[in-house]
mmCIF file of C-alpha atoms and ligand atoms in Angstrom:
data_model
loop_
_atom_site.group_PDB
_atom_site.id
_atom_site.type_symbol
_atom_site.label_atom_id
_atom_site.label_comp_id
_atom_site.label_asym_id
_atom_site.label_seq_id
_atom_site.Cartn_x
_atom_site.Cartn_y
_atom_site.Cartn_z
ATOM 1 C CA MET A 86 6.788 22.326 -25.939
ATOM 2 C CA SER A 87 3.246 21.920 -24.625
ATOM 3 C CA ALA A 88 2.991 20.749 -21.031
ATOM 4 C CA ASP A 89 1.359 17.446 -21.886
ATOM 5 C CA ARG A 90 4.062 16.408 -24.360
ATOM 6 C CA ALA A 91 7.000 15.660 -22.119
ATOM 7 C CA ALA A 92 10.369 15.834 -23.800
ATOM 8 C CA ALA A 93 11.574 12.527 -25.240
ATOM 9 C CA HIS A 94 14.917 11.579 -23.745
ATOM 10 C CA ALA A 95 16.861 8.616 -22.422
ATOM 11 C CA PRO A 96 15.305 7.670 -19.055
ATOM 12 C CA ARG A 97 17.251 7.564 -15.791
ATOM 13 C CA LEU A 98 18.317 3.946 -15.071
ATOM 14 C CA THR A 99 18.130 2.544 -11.554
ATOM 15 C CA LEU A 100 18.832 -0.961 -10.245
ATOM 16 C CA VAL A 101 17.096 -2.676 -7.332
ATOM 17 C CA GLN A 102 17.574 -6.171 -5.942
ATOM 18 C CA GLY A 103 14.082 -7.279 -4.989
ATOM 19 C CA ASP A 104 10.649 -8.409 -6.074
ATOM 20 C CA LEU A 105 9.061 -6.784 -9.111
ATOM 21 C CA THR A 106 5.565 -7.168 -7.611
ATOM 22 C CA GLU A 107 6.486 -4.884 -4.723
ATOM 23 C CA GLN A 108 7.570 -1.924 -6.829
ATOM 24 C CA ALA A 109 5.528 1.254 -6.361
ATOM 25 C CA VAL A 110 5.958 2.504 -9.910
ATOM 26 C CA ASP A 111 3.465 3.526 -12.599
ATOM 27 C CA ALA A 112 4.020 0.312 -14.594
ATOM 28 C CA VAL A 113 5.725 -3.024 -14.059
ATOM 29 C CA VAL A 114 6.777 -5.071 -17.083
ATOM 30 C CA ASN A 115 5.787 -8.738 -17.065
ATOM 31 C CA ALA A 116 7.985 -11.418 -18.635
ATOM 32 C CA ALA A 117 4.930 -13.135 -20.073
ATOM 33 C CA ASN A 118 4.414 -15.826 -22.672
ATOM 34 C CA SER A 119 2.413 -15.374 -25.844
ATOM 35 C CA SER A 120 -0.719 -16.926 -24.355
ATOM 36 C CA LEU A 121 -0.976 -14.043 -21.837
ATOM 37 C CA LEU A 122 -2.670 -16.569 -19.564
ATOM 38 C CA GLY A 123 -0.006 -16.715 -16.868
ATOM 39 C CA GLY A 124 2.907 -18.974 -16.057
ATOM 40 C CA GLY A 125 5.725 -19.261 -13.524
ATOM 41 C CA GLY A 126 8.514 -16.865 -12.557
ATOM 42 C CA VAL A 127 7.658 -13.171 -12.788
ATOM 43 C CA ASP A 128 4.449 -13.972 -14.675
ATOM 44 C CA GLY A 129 3.257 -16.240 -11.868
ATOM 45 C CA ALA A 130 4.184 -13.722 -9.188
ATOM 46 C CA ILE A 131 2.360 -10.877 -10.927
ATOM 47 C CA HIS A 132 -0.845 -12.853 -11.377
ATOM 48 C CA ARG A 133 -0.671 -14.345 -7.874
ATOM 49 C CA ARG A 134 -0.141 -11.021 -6.162
ATOM 50 C CA GLY A 135 -2.056 -8.843 -8.620
ATOM 51 C CA GLY A 136 -5.203 -10.911 -8.523
ATOM 52 C CA PRO A 137 -7.794 -12.040 -11.064
ATOM 53 C CA ASP A 138 -8.455 -8.654 -12.696
ATOM 54 C CA ILE A 139 -5.137 -8.908 -14.556
ATOM 55 C CA LEU A 140 -6.002 -12.289 -16.068
ATOM 56 C CA ALA A 141 -9.498 -11.068 -16.909
ATOM 57 C CA GLU A 142 -8.029 -8.217 -18.968
ATOM 58 C CA CYS A 143 -5.495 -10.583 -20.558
ATOM 59 C CA ARG A 144 -8.317 -12.871 -21.614
ATOM 60 C CA ALA A 145 -10.166 -9.870 -23.099
ATOM 61 C CA LEU A 146 -7.047 -8.960 -25.071
ATOM 62 C CA ARG A 147 -6.835 -12.528 -26.408
ATOM 63 C CA ALA A 148 -10.508 -12.354 -27.388
ATOM 64 C CA SER A 149 -10.104 -9.012 -29.155
ATOM 65 C CA HIS A 150 -6.724 -8.063 -30.597
ATOM 66 C CA TYR A 151 -4.497 -11.049 -29.922
ATOM 67 C CA GLY A 152 -6.435 -14.090 -31.016
ATOM 68 C CA ARG A 153 -3.261 -16.008 -31.753
ATOM 69 C CA GLY A 154 -1.416 -14.659 -28.721
ATOM 70 C CA LEU A 155 1.003 -11.765 -28.177
ATOM 71 C CA PRO A 156 3.953 -12.123 -30.569
ATOM 72 C CA THR A 157 7.507 -12.177 -29.197
ATOM 73 C CA GLY A 158 8.934 -8.681 -28.787
ATOM 74 C CA GLN A 159 5.563 -6.948 -28.582
ATOM 75 C CA ALA A 160 3.936 -5.387 -25.513
ATOM 76 C CA VAL A 161 0.412 -4.719 -24.249
ATOM 77 C CA ALA A 162 -0.932 -3.156 -21.040
ATOM 78 C CA THR A 163 -3.521 -4.227 -18.471
ATOM 79 C CA THR A 164 -4.505 -3.109 -15.009
ATOM 80 C CA ALA A 165 -2.072 -4.031 -12.224
ATOM 81 C CA GLY A 166 -4.946 -5.214 -10.005
ATOM 82 C CA ARG A 167 -3.825 -5.358 -6.380
ATOM 83 C CA LEU A 168 -0.152 -4.585 -7.130
ATOM 84 C CA PRO A 169 1.272 -1.245 -5.911
ATOM 85 C CA ALA A 170 1.820 -0.325 -9.583
ATOM 86 C CA ARG A 171 -0.939 1.100 -11.744
ATOM 87 C CA TRP A 172 -0.406 -0.946 -14.911
ATOM 88 C CA VAL A 173 1.239 -4.195 -15.979
ATOM 89 C CA ILE A 174 2.893 -4.043 -19.390
ATOM 90 C CA HIS A 175 3.075 -7.618 -20.651
ATOM 91 C CA THR A 176 5.820 -8.471 -23.117
ATOM 92 C CA VAL A 177 7.023 -11.775 -24.524
ATOM 93 C CA GLY A 178 10.761 -12.306 -24.490
ATOM 94 C CA PRO A 179 12.538 -14.567 -26.978
ATOM 95 C CA VAL A 180 13.657 -18.007 -25.884
ATOM 96 C CA HIS A 181 17.452 -18.027 -26.022
ATOM 97 C CA SER A 182 18.869 -19.846 -29.064
ATOM 98 C CA THR A 183 22.477 -20.710 -29.886
ATOM 99 C CA SER A 184 21.670 -21.186 -33.571
ATOM 100 C CA GLU A 185 19.713 -17.971 -34.167
ATOM 101 C CA ASP A 186 20.521 -14.438 -32.967
ATOM 102 C CA ARG A 187 17.294 -13.201 -31.352
ATOM 103 C CA SER A 188 18.922 -10.176 -29.678
ATOM 104 C CA ASP A 189 16.745 -7.673 -31.494
ATOM 105 C CA GLN A 190 13.596 -9.430 -30.287
ATOM 106 C CA LEU A 191 14.821 -8.987 -26.702
ATOM 107 C CA ALA A 192 15.676 -5.338 -27.402
ATOM 108 C CA SER A 193 12.210 -4.943 -28.929
ATOM 109 C CA CYS A 194 10.598 -6.054 -25.635
ATOM 110 C CA HIS A 195 12.190 -3.017 -23.977
ATOM 111 C CA ARG A 196 11.467 -0.566 -26.814
ATOM 112 C CA GLU A 197 7.849 -1.699 -27.117
ATOM 113 C CA ALA A 198 7.271 -1.689 -23.346
ATOM 114 C CA LEU A 199 8.483 1.933 -23.249
ATOM 115 C CA ARG A 200 6.287 2.817 -26.238
ATOM 116 C CA VAL A 201 3.260 1.405 -24.403
ATOM 117 C CA ALA A 202 4.353 3.223 -21.237
ATOM 118 C CA ASP A 203 4.366 6.488 -23.214
ATOM 119 C CA GLU A 204 0.873 5.743 -24.517
ATOM 120 C CA LEU A 205 -0.280 5.272 -20.909
ATOM 121 C CA GLY A 206 1.533 8.354 -19.643
ATOM 122 C CA ALA A 207 3.589 6.207 -17.259
ATOM 123 C CA ARG A 208 6.684 8.031 -15.980
ATOM 124 C CA THR A 209 8.265 5.251 -13.888
ATOM 125 C CA VAL A 210 8.611 1.715 -15.280
ATOM 126 C CA ALA A 211 10.113 -1.370 -13.594
ATOM 127 C CA PHE A 212 11.556 -4.211 -15.705
ATOM 128 C CA PRO A 213 12.593 -7.725 -14.668
ATOM 129 C CA ALA A 214 15.523 -9.434 -16.406
ATOM 130 C CA ILE A 215 13.392 -10.593 -19.331
ATOM 131 C CA SER A 216 14.173 -14.031 -20.859
ATOM 132 C CA THR A 217 16.873 -14.878 -18.269
ATOM 133 C CA GLY A 218 14.785 -17.452 -16.384
ATOM 134 C CA VAL A 219 12.716 -20.133 -18.092
ATOM 135 C CA TYR A 220 13.738 -18.732 -21.482
ATOM 136 C CA GLY A 221 17.390 -19.396 -20.701
ATOM 137 C CA TRP A 222 19.090 -16.203 -21.879
ATOM 138 C CA PRO A 223 22.542 -15.732 -20.309
ATOM 139 C CA LEU A 224 22.296 -12.925 -17.743
ATOM 140 C CA GLU A 225 25.314 -10.883 -18.871
ATOM 141 C CA ASP A 226 24.168 -10.793 -22.499
ATOM 142 C CA ALA A 227 20.559 -10.046 -21.571
ATOM 143 C CA ALA A 228 21.711 -7.213 -19.294
ATOM 144 C CA ARG A 229 23.785 -5.701 -22.124
ATOM 145 C CA ILE A 230 20.869 -5.861 -24.564
ATOM 146 C CA ALA A 231 18.364 -4.507 -22.032
ATOM 147 C CA VAL A 232 20.499 -1.553 -20.905
ATOM 148 C CA GLU A 233 21.489 -0.645 -24.487
ATOM 149 C CA ALA A 234 17.862 -0.752 -25.633
ATOM 150 C CA VAL A 235 16.664 1.455 -22.776
ATOM 151 C CA ARG A 236 19.525 3.923 -23.230
ATOM 152 C CA ALA A 237 18.711 4.217 -26.953
ATOM 153 C CA ALA A 238 14.993 4.773 -26.353
ATOM 154 C CA GLU A 239 13.306 8.111 -27.067
ATOM 155 C CA THR A 240 10.660 8.147 -24.365
ATOM 156 C CA ALA A 241 8.917 10.409 -21.863
ATOM 157 C CA VAL A 242 9.514 7.789 -19.151
ATOM 158 C CA GLU A 243 11.676 9.394 -16.468
ATOM 159 C CA GLU A 244 12.872 6.316 -14.543
ATOM 160 C CA VAL A 245 13.501 2.789 -15.763
ATOM 161 C CA ARG A 246 14.109 0.545 -12.770
ATOM 162 C CA PHE A 247 15.608 -2.900 -13.371
ATOM 163 C CA VAL A 248 14.421 -5.117 -10.524
ATOM 164 C CA LEU A 249 16.752 -8.097 -10.130
ATOM 165 C CA PHE A 250 15.670 -11.096 -8.101
ATOM 166 C CA ASP A 251 19.101 -12.214 -6.914
ATOM 167 C CA GLU A 252 22.686 -11.022 -6.492
ATOM 168 C CA ARG A 253 23.936 -12.663 -9.687
ATOM 169 C CA ALA A 254 21.370 -10.831 -11.785
ATOM 170 C CA TYR A 255 22.013 -7.584 -9.931
ATOM 171 C CA ALA A 256 25.771 -7.880 -10.567
ATOM 172 C CA ALA A 257 25.193 -8.598 -14.273
ATOM 173 C CA PHE A 258 23.106 -5.447 -14.686
ATOM 174 C CA ALA A 259 25.369 -3.323 -12.458
ATOM 175 C CA ALA A 260 28.290 -4.221 -14.751
ATOM 176 C CA GLN A 261 26.329 -2.749 -17.696
ATOM 177 C CA VAL A 262 25.087 0.379 -15.975
ATOM 178 C CA ARG A 263 28.443 1.444 -14.476
HETATM 179 N N1 APR B 127 10.619 -10.231 -9.253
HETATM 180 C C1 APR B 127 11.692 -9.937 -10.051
HETATM 181 N N2 APR B 127 12.319 -10.853 -10.820
HETATM 182 C C2 APR B 127 11.848 -12.129 -10.771
HETATM 183 C C3 APR B 127 10.730 -12.505 -9.980
HETATM 184 C C4 APR B 127 10.111 -11.490 -9.201
HETATM 185 N N3 APR B 127 9.055 -11.750 -8.424
HETATM 186 N N4 APR B 127 10.505 -13.846 -10.171
HETATM 187 C C5 APR B 127 11.448 -14.279 -11.035
HETATM 188 N N5 APR B 127 12.267 -13.252 -11.390
HETATM 189 C C6 APR B 127 13.406 -13.247 -12.309
HETATM 190 C C7 APR B 127 14.057 -14.557 -12.608
HETATM 191 O O1 APR B 127 15.024 -14.855 -11.610
HETATM 192 C C8 APR B 127 14.744 -14.232 -13.948
HETATM 193 O O2 APR B 127 15.964 -13.570 -13.719
HETATM 194 O O3 APR B 127 12.893 -12.806 -13.577
HETATM 195 C C9 APR B 127 13.791 -13.236 -14.607
HETATM 196 C C10 APR B 127 12.945 -13.784 -15.755
HETATM 197 O O4 APR B 127 12.609 -15.110 -15.475
HETATM 198 P P1 APR B 127 11.151 -15.745 -15.871
HETATM 199 O O5 APR B 127 10.134 -15.179 -14.990
HETATM 200 O O6 APR B 127 11.345 -17.217 -15.930
HETATM 201 O O7 APR B 127 10.869 -15.161 -17.344
HETATM 202 P P2 APR B 127 11.470 -15.584 -18.746
HETATM 203 O O8 APR B 127 12.822 -16.177 -18.642
HETATM 204 O O9 APR B 127 11.260 -14.364 -19.620
HETATM 205 O O10 APR B 127 10.494 -16.768 -19.225
HETATM 206 C C11 APR B 127 9.156 -16.438 -19.524
HETATM 207 O O11 APR B 127 8.346 -18.099 -18.029
HETATM 208 O O12 APR B 127 6.977 -17.742 -16.256
HETATM 209 C C12 APR B 127 6.994 -18.143 -17.556
HETATM 210 O O13 APR B 127 4.859 -17.496 -18.405
HETATM 211 C C13 APR B 127 6.237 -17.211 -18.449
HETATM 212 O O14 APR B 127 6.363 -18.665 -20.324
HETATM 213 C C14 APR B 127 6.891 -17.488 -19.774
HETATM 214 C C15 APR B 127 8.350 -17.702 -19.399
#
């Protein structure tokens, strides 16, 4: 296999309780909304700490490829601005629904973020618990979907780090990774 085509494999999974914006990884994944123009939670923290260059690139993406916004389950990369990471991979999680099973859209966020990471050549990627805040997805179920999707991925990414903001989220993911 040529040196520049790293072997596709299941990445190593690590868990951290902390702040996604402080992770010194190649790429952090943003739990964005389809507007790509910022919000609260992780999205707010990334833009606040990462600075205006991130929003400038998001606006350029809206003006070029994503006129109607980034669809749920898809992912796109920008600079990470002042964050310790090199890139932000923005993805839009599904809003939790009790009447419709949107599990595959949540899994798609993880698959697509890793696909974009491979395009960038990122080898370490940090994910938040996508959709478990404003979008209301129960933590345990989101953790199961996220870990299964990452484990099933064929990617050159070497480390996927789930960065959980509090103990409850950490415990939910630890129960899946054990
Ligand atoms: N680092 C790591 N995790 C964080 C951070 C942070 N700095 N801030 C919040 N979280 C956690 C939340 O506790 C939750 O577990 O990230 C998880 C996802 O929560 P949200 O950020 O609310 O994301 P989501 O549920 O996917 O909703 C997305 O919220 O902020 C808006 O613009 C965003 O409209 C979009 C929606």
